[in-house]
Structures are given as C-alpha cells and as structure tokens.
Backbone as JSON Lines, residues from 0, in Angstrom:
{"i":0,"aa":"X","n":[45.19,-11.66,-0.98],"ca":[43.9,-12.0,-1.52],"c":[43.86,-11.56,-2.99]}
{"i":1,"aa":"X","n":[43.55,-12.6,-3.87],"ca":[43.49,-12.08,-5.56],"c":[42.32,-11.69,-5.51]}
{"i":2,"aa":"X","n":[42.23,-11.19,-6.99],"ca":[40.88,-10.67,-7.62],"c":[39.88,-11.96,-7.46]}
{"i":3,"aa":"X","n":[40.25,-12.94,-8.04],"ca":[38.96,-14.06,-7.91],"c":[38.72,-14.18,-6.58]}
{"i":4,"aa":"X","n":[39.5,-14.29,-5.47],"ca":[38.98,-14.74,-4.17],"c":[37.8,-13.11,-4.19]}
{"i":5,"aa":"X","n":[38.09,-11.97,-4.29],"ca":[36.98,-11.06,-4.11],"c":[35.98,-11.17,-4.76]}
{"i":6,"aa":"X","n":[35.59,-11.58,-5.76],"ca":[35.05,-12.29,-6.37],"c":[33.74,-12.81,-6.36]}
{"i":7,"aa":"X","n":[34.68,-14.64,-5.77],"ca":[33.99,-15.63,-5.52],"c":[33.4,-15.1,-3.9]}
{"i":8,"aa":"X","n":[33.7,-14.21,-2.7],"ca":[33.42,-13.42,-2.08],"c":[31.87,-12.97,-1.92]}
{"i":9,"aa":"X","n":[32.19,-12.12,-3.02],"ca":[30.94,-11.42,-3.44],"c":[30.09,-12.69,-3.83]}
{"i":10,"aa":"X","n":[30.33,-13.43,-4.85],"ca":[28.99,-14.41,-5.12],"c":[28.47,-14.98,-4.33]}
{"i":11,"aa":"X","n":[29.32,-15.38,-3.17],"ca":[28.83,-16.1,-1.68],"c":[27.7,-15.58,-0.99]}
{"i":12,"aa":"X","n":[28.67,-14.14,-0.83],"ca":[28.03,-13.29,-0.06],"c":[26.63,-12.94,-0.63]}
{"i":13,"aa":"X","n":[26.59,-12.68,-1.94],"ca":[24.59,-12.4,-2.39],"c":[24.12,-13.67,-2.22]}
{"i":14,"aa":"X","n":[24.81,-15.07,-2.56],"ca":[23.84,-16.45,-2.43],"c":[23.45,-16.3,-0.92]}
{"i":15,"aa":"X","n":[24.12,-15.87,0.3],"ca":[23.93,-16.18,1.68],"c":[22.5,-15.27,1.57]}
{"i":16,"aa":"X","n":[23.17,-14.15,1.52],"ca":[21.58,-12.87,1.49],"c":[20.35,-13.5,0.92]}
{"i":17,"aa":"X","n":[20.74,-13.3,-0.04],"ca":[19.32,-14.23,-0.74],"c":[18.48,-15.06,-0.23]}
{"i":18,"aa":"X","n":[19.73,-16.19,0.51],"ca":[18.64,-17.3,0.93],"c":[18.19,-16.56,2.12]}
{"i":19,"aa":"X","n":[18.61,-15.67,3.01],"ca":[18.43,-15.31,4.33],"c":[17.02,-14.42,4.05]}
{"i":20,"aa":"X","n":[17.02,-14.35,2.57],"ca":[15.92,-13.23,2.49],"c":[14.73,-14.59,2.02]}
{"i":21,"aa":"X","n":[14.67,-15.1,1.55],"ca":[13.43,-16.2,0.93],"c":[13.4,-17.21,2.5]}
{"i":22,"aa":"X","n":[14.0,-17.68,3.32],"ca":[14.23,-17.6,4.61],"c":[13.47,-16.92,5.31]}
{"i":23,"aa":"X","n":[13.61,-15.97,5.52],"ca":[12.59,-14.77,6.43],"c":[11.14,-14.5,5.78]}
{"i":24,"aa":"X","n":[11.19,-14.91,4.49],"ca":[9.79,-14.34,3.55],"c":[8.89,-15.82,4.23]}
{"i":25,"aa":"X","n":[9.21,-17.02,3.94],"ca":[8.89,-18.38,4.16],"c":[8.34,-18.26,5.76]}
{"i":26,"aa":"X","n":[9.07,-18.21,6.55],"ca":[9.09,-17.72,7.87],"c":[7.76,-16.81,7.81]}
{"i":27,"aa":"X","n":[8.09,-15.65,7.98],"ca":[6.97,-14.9,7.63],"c":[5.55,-14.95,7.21]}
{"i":28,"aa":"X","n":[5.1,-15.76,5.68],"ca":[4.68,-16.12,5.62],"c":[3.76,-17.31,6.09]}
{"i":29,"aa":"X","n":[4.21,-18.07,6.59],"ca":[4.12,-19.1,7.58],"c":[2.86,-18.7,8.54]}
{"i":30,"aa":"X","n":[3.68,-17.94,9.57],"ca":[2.65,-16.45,10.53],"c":[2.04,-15.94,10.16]}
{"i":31,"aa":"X","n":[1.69,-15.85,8.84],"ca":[1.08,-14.91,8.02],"c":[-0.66,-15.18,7.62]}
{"i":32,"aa":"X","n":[-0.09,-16.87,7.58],"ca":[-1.43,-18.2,7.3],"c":[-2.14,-17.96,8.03]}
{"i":33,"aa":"X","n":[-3.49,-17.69,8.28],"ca":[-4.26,-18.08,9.5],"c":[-5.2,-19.83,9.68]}
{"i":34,"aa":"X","n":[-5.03,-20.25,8.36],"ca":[-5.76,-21.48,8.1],"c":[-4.87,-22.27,8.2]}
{"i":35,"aa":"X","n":[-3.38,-22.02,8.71],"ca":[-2.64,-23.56,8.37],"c":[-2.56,-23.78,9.97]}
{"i":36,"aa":"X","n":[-2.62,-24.96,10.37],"ca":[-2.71,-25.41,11.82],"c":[-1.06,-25.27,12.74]}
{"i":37,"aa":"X","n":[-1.2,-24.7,14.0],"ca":[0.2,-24.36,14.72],"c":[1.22,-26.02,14.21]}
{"i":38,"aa":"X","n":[0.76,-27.22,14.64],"ca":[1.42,-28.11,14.17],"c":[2.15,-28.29,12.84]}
{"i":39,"aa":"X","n":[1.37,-28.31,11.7],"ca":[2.19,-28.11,10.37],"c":[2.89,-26.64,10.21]}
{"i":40,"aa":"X","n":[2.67,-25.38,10.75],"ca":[3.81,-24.39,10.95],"c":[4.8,-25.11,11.67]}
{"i":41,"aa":"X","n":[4.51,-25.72,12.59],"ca":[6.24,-26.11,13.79],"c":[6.8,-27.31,12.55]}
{"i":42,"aa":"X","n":[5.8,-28.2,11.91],"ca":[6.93,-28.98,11.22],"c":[7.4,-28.26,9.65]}
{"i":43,"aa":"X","n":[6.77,-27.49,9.16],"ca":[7.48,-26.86,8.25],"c":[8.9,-26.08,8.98]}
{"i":44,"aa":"X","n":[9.03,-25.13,9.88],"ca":[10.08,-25.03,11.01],"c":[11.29,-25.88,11.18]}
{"i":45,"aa":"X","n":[10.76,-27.04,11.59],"ca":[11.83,-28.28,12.09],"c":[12.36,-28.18,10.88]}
{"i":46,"aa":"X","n":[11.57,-28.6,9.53],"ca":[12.5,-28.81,8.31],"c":[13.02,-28.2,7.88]}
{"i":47,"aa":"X","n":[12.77,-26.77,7.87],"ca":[13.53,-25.21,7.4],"c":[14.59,-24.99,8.36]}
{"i":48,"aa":"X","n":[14.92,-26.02,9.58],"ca":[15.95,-26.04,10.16],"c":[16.95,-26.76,9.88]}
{"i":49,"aa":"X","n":[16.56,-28.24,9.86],"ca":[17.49,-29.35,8.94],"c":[17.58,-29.66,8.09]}
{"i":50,"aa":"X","n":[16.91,-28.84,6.91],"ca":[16.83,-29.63,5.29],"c":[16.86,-28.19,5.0]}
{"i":51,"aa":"X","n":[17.86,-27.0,5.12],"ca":[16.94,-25.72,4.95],"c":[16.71,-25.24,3.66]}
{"i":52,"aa":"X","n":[17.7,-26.09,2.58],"ca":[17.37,-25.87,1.24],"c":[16.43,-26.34,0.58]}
{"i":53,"aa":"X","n":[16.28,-27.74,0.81],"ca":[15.11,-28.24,0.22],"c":[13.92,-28.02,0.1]}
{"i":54,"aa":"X","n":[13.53,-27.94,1.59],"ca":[12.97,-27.47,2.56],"c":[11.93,-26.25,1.73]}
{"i":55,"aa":"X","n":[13.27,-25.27,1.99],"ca":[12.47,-23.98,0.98],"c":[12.36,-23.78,-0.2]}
{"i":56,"aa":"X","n":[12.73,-24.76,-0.96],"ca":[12.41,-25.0,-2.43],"c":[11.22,-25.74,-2.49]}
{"i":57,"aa":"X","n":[10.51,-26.81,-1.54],"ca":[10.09,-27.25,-1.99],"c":[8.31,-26.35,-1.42]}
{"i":58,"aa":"X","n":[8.54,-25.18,-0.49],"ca":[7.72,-24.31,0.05],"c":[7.34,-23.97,-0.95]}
{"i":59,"aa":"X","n":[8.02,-23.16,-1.5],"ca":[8.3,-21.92,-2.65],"c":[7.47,-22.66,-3.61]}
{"i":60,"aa":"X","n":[7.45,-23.98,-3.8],"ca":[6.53,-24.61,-5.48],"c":[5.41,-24.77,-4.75]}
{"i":61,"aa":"X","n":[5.59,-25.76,-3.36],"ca":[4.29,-26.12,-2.96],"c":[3.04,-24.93,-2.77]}
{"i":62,"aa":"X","n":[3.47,-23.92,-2.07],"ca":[2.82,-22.68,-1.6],"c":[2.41,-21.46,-2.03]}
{"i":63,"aa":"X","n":[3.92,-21.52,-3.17],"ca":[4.43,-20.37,-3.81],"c":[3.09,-19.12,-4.11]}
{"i":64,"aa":"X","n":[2.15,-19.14,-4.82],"ca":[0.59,-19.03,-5.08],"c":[0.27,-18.14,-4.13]}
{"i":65,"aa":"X","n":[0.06,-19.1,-2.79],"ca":[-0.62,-18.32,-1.36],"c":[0.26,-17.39,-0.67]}
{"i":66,"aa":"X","n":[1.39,-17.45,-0.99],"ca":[2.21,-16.94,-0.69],"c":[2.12,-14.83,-1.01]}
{"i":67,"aa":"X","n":[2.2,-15.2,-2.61],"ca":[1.79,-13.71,-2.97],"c":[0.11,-13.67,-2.91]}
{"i":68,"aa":"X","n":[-0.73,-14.15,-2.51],"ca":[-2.12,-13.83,-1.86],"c":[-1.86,-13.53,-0.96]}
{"i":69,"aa":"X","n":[-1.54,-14.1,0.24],"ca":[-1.15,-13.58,1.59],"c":[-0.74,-12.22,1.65]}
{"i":70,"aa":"X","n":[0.22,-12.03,1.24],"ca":[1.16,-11.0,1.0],"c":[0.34,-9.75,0.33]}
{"i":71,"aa":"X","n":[-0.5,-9.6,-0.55],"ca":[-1.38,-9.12,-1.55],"c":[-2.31,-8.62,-0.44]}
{"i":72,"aa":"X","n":[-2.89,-9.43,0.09],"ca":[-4.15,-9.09,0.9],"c":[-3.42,-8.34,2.32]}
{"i":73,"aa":"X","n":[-2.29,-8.94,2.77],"ca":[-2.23,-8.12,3.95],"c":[-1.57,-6.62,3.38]}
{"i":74,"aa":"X","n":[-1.24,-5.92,1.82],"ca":[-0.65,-4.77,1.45],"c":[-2.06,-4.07,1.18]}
{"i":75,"aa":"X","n":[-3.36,-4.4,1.35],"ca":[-4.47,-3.86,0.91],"c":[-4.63,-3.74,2.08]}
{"i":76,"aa":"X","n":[-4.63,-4.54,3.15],"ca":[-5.37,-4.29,4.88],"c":[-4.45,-2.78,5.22]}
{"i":77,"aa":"X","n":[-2.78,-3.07,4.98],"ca":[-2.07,-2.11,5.89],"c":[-3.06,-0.76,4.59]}
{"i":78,"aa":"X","n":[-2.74,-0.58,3.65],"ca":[-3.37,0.43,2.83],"c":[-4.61,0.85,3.4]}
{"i":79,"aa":"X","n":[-5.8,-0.16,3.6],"ca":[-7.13,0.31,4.4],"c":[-6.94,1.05,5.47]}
{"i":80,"aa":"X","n":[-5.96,0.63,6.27],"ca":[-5.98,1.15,8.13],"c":[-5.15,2.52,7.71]}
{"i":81,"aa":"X","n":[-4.36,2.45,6.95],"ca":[-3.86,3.93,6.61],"c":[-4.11,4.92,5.89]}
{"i":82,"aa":"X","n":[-5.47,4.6,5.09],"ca":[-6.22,5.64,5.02],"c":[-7.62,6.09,6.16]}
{"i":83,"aa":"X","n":[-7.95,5.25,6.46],"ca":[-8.82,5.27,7.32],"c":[-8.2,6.31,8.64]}
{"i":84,"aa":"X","n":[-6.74,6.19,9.02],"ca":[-6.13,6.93,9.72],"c":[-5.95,7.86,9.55]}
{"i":85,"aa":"X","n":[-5.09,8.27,7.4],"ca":[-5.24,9.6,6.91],"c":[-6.46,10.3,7.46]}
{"i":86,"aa":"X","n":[-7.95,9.52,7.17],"ca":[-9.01,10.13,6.95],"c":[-9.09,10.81,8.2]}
{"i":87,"aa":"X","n":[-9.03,10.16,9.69],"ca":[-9.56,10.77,10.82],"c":[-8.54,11.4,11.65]}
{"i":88,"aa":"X","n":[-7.63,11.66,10.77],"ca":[-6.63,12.58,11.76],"c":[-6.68,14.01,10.52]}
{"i":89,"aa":"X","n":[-6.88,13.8,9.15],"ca":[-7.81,15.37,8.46],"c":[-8.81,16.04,8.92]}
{"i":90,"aa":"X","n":[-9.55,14.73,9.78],"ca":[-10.78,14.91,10.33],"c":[-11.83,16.08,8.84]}
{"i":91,"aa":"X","n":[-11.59,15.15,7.54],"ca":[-12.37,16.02,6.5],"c":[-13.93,14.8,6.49]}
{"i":92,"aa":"X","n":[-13.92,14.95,5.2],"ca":[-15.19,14.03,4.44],"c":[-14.84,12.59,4.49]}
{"i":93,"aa":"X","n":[-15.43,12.11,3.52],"ca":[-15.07,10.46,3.15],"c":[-15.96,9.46,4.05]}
{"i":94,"aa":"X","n":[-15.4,8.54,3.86],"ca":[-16.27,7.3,4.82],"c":[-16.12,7.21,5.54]}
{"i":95,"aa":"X","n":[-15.18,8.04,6.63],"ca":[-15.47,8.35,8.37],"c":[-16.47,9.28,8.22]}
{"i":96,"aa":"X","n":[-16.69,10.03,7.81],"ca":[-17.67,11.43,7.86],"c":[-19.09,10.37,7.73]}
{"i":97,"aa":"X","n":[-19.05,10.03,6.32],"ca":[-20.56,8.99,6.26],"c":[-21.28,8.37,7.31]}
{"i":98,"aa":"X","n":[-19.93,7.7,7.56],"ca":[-20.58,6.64,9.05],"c":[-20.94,7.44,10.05]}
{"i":99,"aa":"X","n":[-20.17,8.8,10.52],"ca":[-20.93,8.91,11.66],"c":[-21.95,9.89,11.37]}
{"i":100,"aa":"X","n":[-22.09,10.73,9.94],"ca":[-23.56,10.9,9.85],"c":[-24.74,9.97,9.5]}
{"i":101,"aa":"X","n":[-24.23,8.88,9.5],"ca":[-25.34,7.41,8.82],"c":[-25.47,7.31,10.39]}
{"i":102,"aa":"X","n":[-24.96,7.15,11.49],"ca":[-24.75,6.77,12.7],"c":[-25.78,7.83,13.19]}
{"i":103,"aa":"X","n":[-25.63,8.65,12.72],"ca":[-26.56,10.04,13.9],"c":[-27.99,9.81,13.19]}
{"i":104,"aa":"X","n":[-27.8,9.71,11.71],"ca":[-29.5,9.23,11.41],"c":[-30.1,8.57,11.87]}
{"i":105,"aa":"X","n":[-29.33,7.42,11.94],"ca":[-30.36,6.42,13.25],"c":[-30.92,6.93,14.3]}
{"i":106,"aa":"X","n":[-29.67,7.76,15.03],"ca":[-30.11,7.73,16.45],"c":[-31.3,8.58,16.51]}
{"i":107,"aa":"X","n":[-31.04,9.56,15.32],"ca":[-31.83,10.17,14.97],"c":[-33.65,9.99,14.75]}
{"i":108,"aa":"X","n":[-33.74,8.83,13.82],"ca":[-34.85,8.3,13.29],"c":[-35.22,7.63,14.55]}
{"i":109,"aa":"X","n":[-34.44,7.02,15.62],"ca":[-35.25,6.07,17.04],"c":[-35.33,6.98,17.77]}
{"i":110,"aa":"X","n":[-35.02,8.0,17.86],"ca":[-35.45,9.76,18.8],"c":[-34.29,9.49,19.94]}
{"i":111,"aa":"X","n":[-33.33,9.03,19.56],"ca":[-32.32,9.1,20.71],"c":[-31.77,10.48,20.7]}
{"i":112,"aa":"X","n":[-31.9,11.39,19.85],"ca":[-30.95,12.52,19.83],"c":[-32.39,13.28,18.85]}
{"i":113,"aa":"X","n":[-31.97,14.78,19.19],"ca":[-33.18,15.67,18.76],"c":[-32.16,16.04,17.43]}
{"i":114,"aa":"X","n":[-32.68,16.5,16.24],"ca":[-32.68,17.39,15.64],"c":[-31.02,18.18,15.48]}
{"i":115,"aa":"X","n":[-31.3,19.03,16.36],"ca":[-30.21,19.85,17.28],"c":[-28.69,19.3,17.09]}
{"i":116,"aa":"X","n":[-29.02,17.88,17.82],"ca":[-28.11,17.39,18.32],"c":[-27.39,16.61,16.15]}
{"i":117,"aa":"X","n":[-28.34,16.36,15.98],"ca":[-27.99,15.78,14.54],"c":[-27.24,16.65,13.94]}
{"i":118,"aa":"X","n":[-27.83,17.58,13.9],"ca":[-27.19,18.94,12.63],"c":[-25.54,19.29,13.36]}
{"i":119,"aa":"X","n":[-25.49,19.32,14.79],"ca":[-24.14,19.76,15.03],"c":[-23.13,18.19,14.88]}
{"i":120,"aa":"X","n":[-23.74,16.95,14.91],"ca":[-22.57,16.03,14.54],"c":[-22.24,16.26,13.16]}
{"i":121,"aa":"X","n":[-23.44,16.24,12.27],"ca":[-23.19,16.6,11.02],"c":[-21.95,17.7,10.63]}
{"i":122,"aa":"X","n":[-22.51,18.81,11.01],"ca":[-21.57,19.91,11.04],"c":[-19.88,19.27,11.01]}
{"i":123,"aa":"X","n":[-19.58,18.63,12.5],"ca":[-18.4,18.29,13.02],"c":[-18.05,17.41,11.93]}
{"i":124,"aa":"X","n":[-18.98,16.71,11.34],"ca":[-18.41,15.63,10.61],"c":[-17.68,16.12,9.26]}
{"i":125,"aa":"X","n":[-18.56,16.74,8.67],"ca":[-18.09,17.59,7.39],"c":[-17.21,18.3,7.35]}
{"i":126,"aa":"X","n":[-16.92,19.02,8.54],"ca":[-15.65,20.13,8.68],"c":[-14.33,19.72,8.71]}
C-alpha cells in the first residue's frame, strides 16, 4: 500500500462520515418536525434511500432554515427541563419555590388551607 492509497483512504473515509453524519441530522430532523405529515416524512425516507445524495442536498436548501430552528428550540426545551430539575433536586428558591408559594396563596385566599398550613409550605419552599 503507497502513501497515496493512505491517503485517498483517509479522504474517503471523512467523505463517508460526513455524509453519515448530515444523514442522521436529516433523519433526525425529520422526527424532529411536528407539523410535517407521517406521509411526506416516509417519502422524504424512500428518497434518502434511493437518491441519497440528491436527496439530501436538496433537504439541506429546501429545509435547511427549519432545520437549525428545530434544533435551536429543542436546545432551549432540553436547557428548561434541566434547570427546572437543577432547581428541584437543590430544592432552593427560584421558580419552583414561586409556584408552590403562588400555589399555597390560593389555596390559601379560597380557605382551603389555614394560615398554619401556608407559612410551613412557605418555609419548605424557601429552604
């Protein structure tokens, strides 16, 4: 094996990756849509099977856009649920604490819970 065959090797080998990676993103994305109908996912599919270059070139212009929205919005959801998780496994302040002292005011203000009962959720909440 010469130097060029290692080479030309290597260039193969990142073009294969590559596509396997814009491949899986396309894919992904796809699942990702909630507005595009199961039918036009299965035929974008069929064609990313038999045309698979074109196919995803012609995703990538058509879509390209919604693509990093999608993507954008679901890195803000996972970010929300994982602070929201930070928050209630600190079990400190923040906007778990709010809600369930906004929560006890109510029950509070319709006399579902005395007084008593308010000040010690409070308590729990803040601590």
């Amino acid at each position: 094996m010469s130097f060029w065959d290692i080479i030309w090797f290597i260039i193969v080998a990142f073009a294969f990756i590559f596509y396997l990676m814009v491949l899986f993103s396309i894919i992904g994305d796809l699942f990702r849509d909630h507005e595009t109908s199961g039918w036009v996912k299965a035929i974008w599919v069929i064609f990313l099977l038999f045309f698979p270059l074109i196919t995803a070139l012609v995703y990538l212009i058509a879509r390209g856009q919604g693509m990093a929205q999608r993507s954008m919005k679901q890195g803000q959801e996972l970010k929300a649920m994982q602070d929201d998780y930070i928050r209630s496994v600190a079990g400190g302040g923040g906007a778990g604490a709010a809600d369930q002292i906004a929560k006890a005011h109510d029950l509070l203000a319709k006399g579902a819970i005395t007084q008593a009962e308010y000040d010690s959720i409070k308590a729990k909440a803040l601590a």
